[in-house]
Amino acid sequence: MELVPGGTQNSFEAVVEFLYDMLEGIVGKHMVGRAFSLLATLFIFILFANWFSLIPGVGSIGWGHEVPDYGFEVQVPLLRPTTADLNMTLGMALVAFCLWLYWTISEVGVWGFLVHTFGPKGGLKGAMKLIFAVIFLFVGVIEVVSILVRPVSLSLRLFGNVFAGETLLASMITLGNTLGFPRIVTYIMSLIVPVPFYFLELLVGLLQALVFTLLCAVYIQLSTT
C-alpha cells in the first residue's frame, strides 16, 4: 500500500469501494462491516471462477477416447469450471446460510427472530390480534420453508447457469460435427461460431456473481433490520 497509489492499487481500491458502497446500501451501515468480507469474497470468487471456465482448455483437455466421425471426446477433463460443480455452489450457499443465521440471531436474538417471523404485524389489539395471529403463524411457517430452501435455490441457480453455458459453448464448438460438415469446415466453424457466445458468457458470469451476492445481502438485510 502506498500513499499515492499506482495502477494496481487503484484498481484494487476501486473494486473494494464499488462493492462496499453497493453492499452498504443494501445491508445498512450497521451490518456492512460484519458482512462485507463474506459478500465481497463471494462476488470476486464467483466472478473469476465463471470467467476462468472460458479459458480454452478448461473442460476440453483430459482423458477420454476416440469417437468415429467425431474425434477425441473428453470424458474426464483435467480442469473443470469451478461453479459448474454443484458441490462448490452448494458449499458456498451453506456457508452464507450459516453466517446469515449467526448474524441474525446476534442482531435481533432468538425471540426477536421468532416474533418477526410468526408474530402479528400492524399493532392489532383484542380479538383482531388473535384472529390475525393464526394467519401470521401460518405465514411464518411458509417463511421458514422459504428460508430453508434458500441454499438450494442459490446453489442450483448458479450451477445451472454456468453448466448451461459450458454445454452451450461445447455445442457451438462441435456444431459442424453435429451437422455432418466436412472436417475442414467443422474446424473453421469451431473457431468462429462460439465467439459471440463467449461474450455472452462473460456477461452471464458477471450477472450470476452479482445475483448470488446481492441475494445473500438482501437476506441479511431482511432479517437484521
C-alpha positions as semicolon CSV with decimal commas, in nm:
position;residue;x (nm);y (nm);z (nm)
1;M;0,000;0,000;0,000
2;E;0,131;0,346;-0,099
3;L;0,018;0,697;-0,008
4;V;0,000;0,783;-0,377
5;P;-0,144;0,464;-0,527
6;G;-0,030;0,321;-0,857
7;G;-0,235;0,139;-1,117
8;T;-0,264;-0,194;-0,934
9;Q;-0,359;-0,036;-0,601
10;N;-0,605;0,199;-0,774
11;S;-0,776;-0,098;-0,941
12;F;-0,795;-0,289;-0,613
13;E;-0,931;0,013;-0,425
14;A;-1,188;0,077;-0,699
15;V;-1,323;-0,279;-0,670
16;V;-1,336;-0,259;-0,288
17;E;-1,503;0,084;-0,290
18;F;-1,760;-0,020;-0,551
19;L;-1,854;-0,335;-0,360
20;Y;-1,853;-0,164;-0,020
21;D;-2,080;0,121;-0,131
22;M;-2,317;-0,117;-0,311
23;L;-2,342;-0,358;-0,017
24;E;-2,372;-0,079;0,240
25;G;-2,678;0,045;0,054
26;I;-2,837;-0,298;0,093
27;V;-2,739;-0,439;0,434
28;G;-2,703;-0,099;0,604
29;K;-2,417;0,070;0,787
30;H;-2,468;-0,142;1,099
31;M;-2,408;-0,470;0,912
32;V;-2,171;-0,387;0,626
33;G;-1,864;-0,411;0,850
34;R;-1,958;-0,765;0,952
35;A;-2,087;-0,897;0,619
36;F;-1,858;-0,721;0,370
37;S;-1,574;-0,974;0,384
38;L;-1,808;-1,265;0,308
39;L;-2,011;-1,091;0,037
40;A;-1,713;-0,934;-0,141
41;T;-1,524;-1,265;-0,136
42;L;-1,826;-1,446;-0,281
43;F;-1,859;-1,193;-0,562
44;I;-1,490;-1,189;-0,660
45;F;-1,451;-1,567;-0,631
46;I;-1,765;-1,647;-0,832
47;L;-1,680;-1,388;-1,099
48;F;-1,329;-1,522;-1,161
49;A;-1,445;-1,884;-1,135
50;N;-1,708;-1,815;-1,403
51;W;-1,460;-1,638;-1,630
52;F;-1,190;-1,899;-1,569
53;S;-1,420;-2,156;-1,726
54;L;-1,395;-1,967;-2,058
55;I;-1,018;-2,018;-2,088
56;P;-0,951;-2,257;-2,380
57;G;-0,860;-2,600;-2,246
58;V;-1,079;-2,586;-1,935
59;G;-1,317;-2,878;-1,975
60;S;-1,173;-2,978;-2,312
61;I;-0,833;-3,123;-2,212
62;G;-0,829;-3,454;-2,028
63;W;-0,884;-3,826;-2,061
64;G;-1,128;-3,993;-2,298
65;H;-1,138;-4,189;-2,622
66;E;-1,171;-4,154;-2,998
67;V;-1,524;-4,141;-3,142
68;P;-1,574;-4,233;-3,510
69;D;-1,655;-3,932;-3,733
70;Y;-1,621;-3,703;-3,432
71;G;-1,267;-3,706;-3,300
72;F;-1,139;-3,726;-2,945
73;E;-1,410;-3,698;-2,678
74;V;-1,301;-3,586;-2,331
75;Q;-1,484;-3,775;-2,057
76;V;-1,267;-3,682;-1,755
77;P;-1,139;-3,324;-1,801
78;L;-0,817;-3,215;-1,632
79;L;-0,980;-2,886;-1,525
80;R;-1,348;-2,811;-1,485
81;P;-1,534;-2,482;-1,431
82;T;-1,550;-2,445;-1,053
83;T;-1,905;-2,314;-1,039
84;A;-2,027;-2,582;-1,281
85;D;-1,987;-2,826;-0,991
86;L;-2,285;-2,845;-0,756
87;N;-2,055;-2,933;-0,464
88;M;-1,894;-2,590;-0,485
89;T;-2,210;-2,382;-0,530
90;L;-2,393;-2,572;-0,254
91;G;-2,092;-2,532;-0,024
92;M;-2,088;-2,154;-0,077
93;A;-2,464;-2,129;-0,023
94;L;-2,445;-2,329;0,302
95;V;-2,160;-2,114;0,437
96;A;-2,359;-1,799;0,356
97;F;-2,671;-1,950;0,516
98;C;-2,488;-2,042;0,840
99;L;-2,337;-1,693;0,871
100;W;-2,676;-1,539;0,790
101;L;-2,829;-1,736;1,078
102;Y;-2,547;-1,637;1,316
103;W;-2,570;-1,267;1,228
104;T;-2,949;-1,270;1,250
105;I;-2,953;-1,425;1,598
106;S;-2,672;-1,199;1,721
107;E;-2,852;-0,887;1,594
108;V;-3,216;-0,948;1,690
109;G;-3,196;-1,251;1,922
110;V;-3,390;-1,574;1,904
111;W;-3,707;-1,414;2,043
112;G;-3,683;-1,121;1,804
113;F;-3,643;-1,357;1,509
114;L;-3,947;-1,564;1,619
115;V;-4,161;-1,253;1,669
116;H;-4,055;-1,114;1,332
117;T;-4,135;-1,444;1,161
118;F;-4,453;-1,557;1,337
119;G;-4,586;-1,253;1,524
120;P;-4,889;-1,049;1,405
121;K;-4,797;-0,721;1,238
122;G;-4,960;-0,379;1,238
123;G;-5,016;-0,318;1,611
124;L;-5,350;-0,501;1,623
125;K;-5,529;-0,545;1,957
126;G;-5,806;-0,753;2,108
127;A;-5,996;-1,012;1,905
128;M;-5,845;-0,895;1,577
129;K;-5,497;-0,964;1,712
130;L;-5,595;-1,323;1,799
131;I;-5,752;-1,380;1,458
132;F;-5,455;-1,242;1,270
133;A;-5,214;-1,427;1,499
134;V;-5,336;-1,755;1,347
135;I;-5,292;-1,617;0,996
136;F;-4,942;-1,484;1,065
137;L;-4,848;-1,814;1,229
138;F;-4,934;-1,988;0,903
139;V;-4,743;-1,722;0,708
140;G;-4,447;-1,775;0,942
141;V;-4,439;-2,146;0,862
142;I;-4,427;-2,061;0,490
143;E;-4,146;-1,814;0,563
144;V;-3,944;-2,082;0,746
145;V;-3,984;-2,316;0,448
146;S;-3,866;-2,041;0,211
147;I;-3,564;-1,974;0,436
148;L;-3,467;-2,342;0,432
149;V;-3,500;-2,350;0,052
150;R;-3,265;-2,053;0,003
151;P;-2,938;-2,252;-0,004
152;V;-3,090;-2,489;-0,260
153;S;-3,216;-2,210;-0,487
154;L;-2,889;-2,014;-0,458
155;S;-2,672;-2,313;-0,542
156;L;-2,891;-2,452;-0,823
157;R;-2,930;-2,111;-0,992
158;L;-2,555;-2,053;-1,014
159;F;-2,474;-2,414;-1,102
160;G;-2,747;-2,433;-1,367
161;N;-2,647;-2,113;-1,546
162;V;-2,275;-2,192;-1,555
163;F;-2,328;-2,557;-1,654
164;A;-2,573;-2,448;-1,926
165;G;-2,314;-2,200;-2,058
166;E;-2,050;-2,473;-2,063
167;T;-2,287;-2,701;-2,255
168;L;-2,382;-2,422;-2,496
169;L;-2,019;-2,346;-2,582
170;A;-1,945;-2,717;-2,630
171;S;-2,246;-2,744;-2,862
172;M;-2,136;-2,444;-3,068
173;I;-1,777;-2,573;-3,095
174;T;-1,898;-2,912;-3,225
175;L;-2,182;-2,773;-3,438
176;G;-2,005;-2,868;-3,760
177;N;-1,973;-3,229;-3,647
178;T;-2,337;-3,236;-3,545
179;L;-2,447;-3,111;-3,888
180;G;-2,216;-3,354;-4,067
181;F;-1,997;-3,097;-4,244
182;P;-1,650;-3,188;-4,381
183;R;-1,363;-3,179;-4,132
184;I;-1,209;-2,854;-4,264
185;V;-1,547;-2,673;-4,244
186;T;-1,602;-2,817;-3,897
187;Y;-1,263;-2,687;-3,786
188;I;-1,331;-2,334;-3,916
189;M;-1,677;-2,332;-3,758
190;S;-1,533;-2,443;-3,423
191;L;-1,320;-2,126;-3,422
192;I;-1,578;-1,875;-3,545
193;V;-1,923;-1,985;-3,427
194;P;-1,852;-1,984;-3,049
195;V;-1,708;-1,627;-3,045
196;P;-2,040;-1,439;-2,988
197;F;-2,132;-1,687;-2,716
198;Y;-1,803;-1,622;-2,535
199;F;-1,904;-1,256;-2,497
200;L;-2,247;-1,369;-2,380
201;E;-2,089;-1,595;-2,118
202;L;-1,866;-1,308;-1,997
203;L;-2,185;-1,113;-1,926
204;V;-2,360;-1,413;-1,771
205;G;-2,057;-1,476;-1,547
206;L;-2,075;-1,119;-1,414
207;L;-2,452;-1,126;-1,369
208;Q;-2,451;-1,457;-1,183
209;A;-2,182;-1,333;-0,944
210;L;-2,392;-1,022;-0,879
211;V;-2,715;-1,218;-0,835
212;F;-2,564;-1,464;-0,585
213;T;-2,401;-1,184;-0,383
214;L;-2,698;-0,946;-0,388
215;L;-2,945;-1,216;-0,285
216;C;-2,724;-1,305;0,012
217;A;-2,708;-0,935;0,101
218;V;-3,086;-0,896;0,075
219;Y;-3,142;-1,199;0,301
220;I;-2,910;-1,043;0,561
221;Q;-3,085;-0,708;0,535
222;L;-3,435;-0,854;0,573
223;S;-3,353;-1,035;0,897
224;T;-3,123;-0,783;1,071
225;T;-3,305;-0,450;1,032
